[in-house]
PDB file of C-alpha atoms in Angstrom:
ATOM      1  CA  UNK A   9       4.871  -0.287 -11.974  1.00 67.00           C
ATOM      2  CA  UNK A  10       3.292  -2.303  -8.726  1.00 69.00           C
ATOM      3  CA  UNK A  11       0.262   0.235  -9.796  1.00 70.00           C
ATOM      4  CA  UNK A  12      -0.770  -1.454 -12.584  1.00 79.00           C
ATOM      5  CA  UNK A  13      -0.386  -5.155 -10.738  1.00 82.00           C
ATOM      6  CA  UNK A  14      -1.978  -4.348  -7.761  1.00 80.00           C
ATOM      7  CA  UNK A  15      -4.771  -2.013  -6.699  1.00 87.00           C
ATOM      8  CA  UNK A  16      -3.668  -0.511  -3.334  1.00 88.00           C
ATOM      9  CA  UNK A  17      -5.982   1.785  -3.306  1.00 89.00           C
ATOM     10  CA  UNK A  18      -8.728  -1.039  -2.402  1.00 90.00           C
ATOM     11  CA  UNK A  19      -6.542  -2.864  -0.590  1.00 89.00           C
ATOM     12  CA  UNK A  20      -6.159   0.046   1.669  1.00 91.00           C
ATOM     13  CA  UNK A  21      -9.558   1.036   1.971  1.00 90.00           C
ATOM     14  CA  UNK A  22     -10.261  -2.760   2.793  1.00 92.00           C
ATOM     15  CA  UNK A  23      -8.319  -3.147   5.276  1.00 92.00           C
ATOM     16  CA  UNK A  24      -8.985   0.554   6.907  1.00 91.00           C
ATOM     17  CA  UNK A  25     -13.108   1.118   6.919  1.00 91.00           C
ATOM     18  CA  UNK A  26     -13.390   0.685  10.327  1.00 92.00           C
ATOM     19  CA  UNK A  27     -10.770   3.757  10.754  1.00 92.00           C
ATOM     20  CA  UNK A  28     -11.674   5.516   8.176  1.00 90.00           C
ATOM     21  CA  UNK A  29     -15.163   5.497   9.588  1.00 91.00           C
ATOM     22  CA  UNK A  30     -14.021   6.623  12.382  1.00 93.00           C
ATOM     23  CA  UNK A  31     -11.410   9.343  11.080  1.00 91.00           C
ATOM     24  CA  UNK A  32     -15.113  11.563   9.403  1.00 90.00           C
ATOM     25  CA  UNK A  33     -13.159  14.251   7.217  1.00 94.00           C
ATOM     26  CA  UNK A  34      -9.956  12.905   7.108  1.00 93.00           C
ATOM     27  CA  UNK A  35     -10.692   9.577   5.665  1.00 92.00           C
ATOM     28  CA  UNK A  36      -8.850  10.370   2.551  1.00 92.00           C
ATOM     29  CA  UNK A  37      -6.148  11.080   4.346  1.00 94.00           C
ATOM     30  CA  UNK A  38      -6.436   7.702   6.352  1.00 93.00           C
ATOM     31  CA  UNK A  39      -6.709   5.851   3.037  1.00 93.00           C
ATOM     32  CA  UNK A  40      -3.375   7.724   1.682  1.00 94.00           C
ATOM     33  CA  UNK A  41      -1.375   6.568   4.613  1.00 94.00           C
ATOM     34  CA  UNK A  42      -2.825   3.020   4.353  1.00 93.00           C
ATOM     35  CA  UNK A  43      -1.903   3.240   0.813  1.00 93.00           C
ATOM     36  CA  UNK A  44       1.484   4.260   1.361  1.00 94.00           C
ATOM     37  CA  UNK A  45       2.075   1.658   4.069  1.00 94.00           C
ATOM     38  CA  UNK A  46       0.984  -0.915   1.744  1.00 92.00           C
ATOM     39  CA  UNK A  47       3.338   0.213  -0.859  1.00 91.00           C
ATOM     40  CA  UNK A  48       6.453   0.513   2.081  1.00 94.00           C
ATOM     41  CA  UNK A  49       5.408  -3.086   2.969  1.00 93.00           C
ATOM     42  CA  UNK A  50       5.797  -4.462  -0.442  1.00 89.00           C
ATOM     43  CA  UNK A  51       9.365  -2.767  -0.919  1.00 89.00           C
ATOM     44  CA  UNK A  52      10.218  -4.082   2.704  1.00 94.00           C
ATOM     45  CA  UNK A  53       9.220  -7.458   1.744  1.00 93.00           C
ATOM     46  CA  UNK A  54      10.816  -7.549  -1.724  1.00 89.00           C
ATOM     47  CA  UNK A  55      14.097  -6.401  -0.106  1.00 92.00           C
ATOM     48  CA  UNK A  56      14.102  -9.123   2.657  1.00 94.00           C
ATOM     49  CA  UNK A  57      13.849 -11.352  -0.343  1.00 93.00           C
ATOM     50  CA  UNK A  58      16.339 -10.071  -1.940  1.00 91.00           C
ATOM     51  CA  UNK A  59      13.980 -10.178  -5.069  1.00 87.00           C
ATOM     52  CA  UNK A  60      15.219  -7.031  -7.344  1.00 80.00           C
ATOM     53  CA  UNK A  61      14.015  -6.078 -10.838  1.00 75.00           C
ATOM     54  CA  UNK A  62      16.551  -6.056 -13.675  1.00 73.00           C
ATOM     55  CA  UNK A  63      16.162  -3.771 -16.345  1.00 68.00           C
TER      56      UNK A  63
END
């Protein structure tokens, strides 16, 4: 659902040129990672928070 609100895909690759610049053929793999991260971080933060989603 956090995929529709917020692109992490760009975030990632925002915060990651440098390193992906760096990484030549495995820059999509750099970008998954950062993407992933991002997505860990959000849950990590949410959870420290204690700010759930009721369904």
């Amino acid at each position: 659902m956090a995929h529709r609100m917020v692109d992490f895909s760009y975030t990632s690759e925002f915060m990651l040129v440098g390193v992906m610049e760096l990484a030549g053929d495995f820059s999509g793999v750099v970008l998954q990672a950062g993407v992933l991260l991002l997505e860990f971080g959000l849950l990590l933060v949410l959870h420290r928070n204690k700010t759930y989603l009721k369904i």
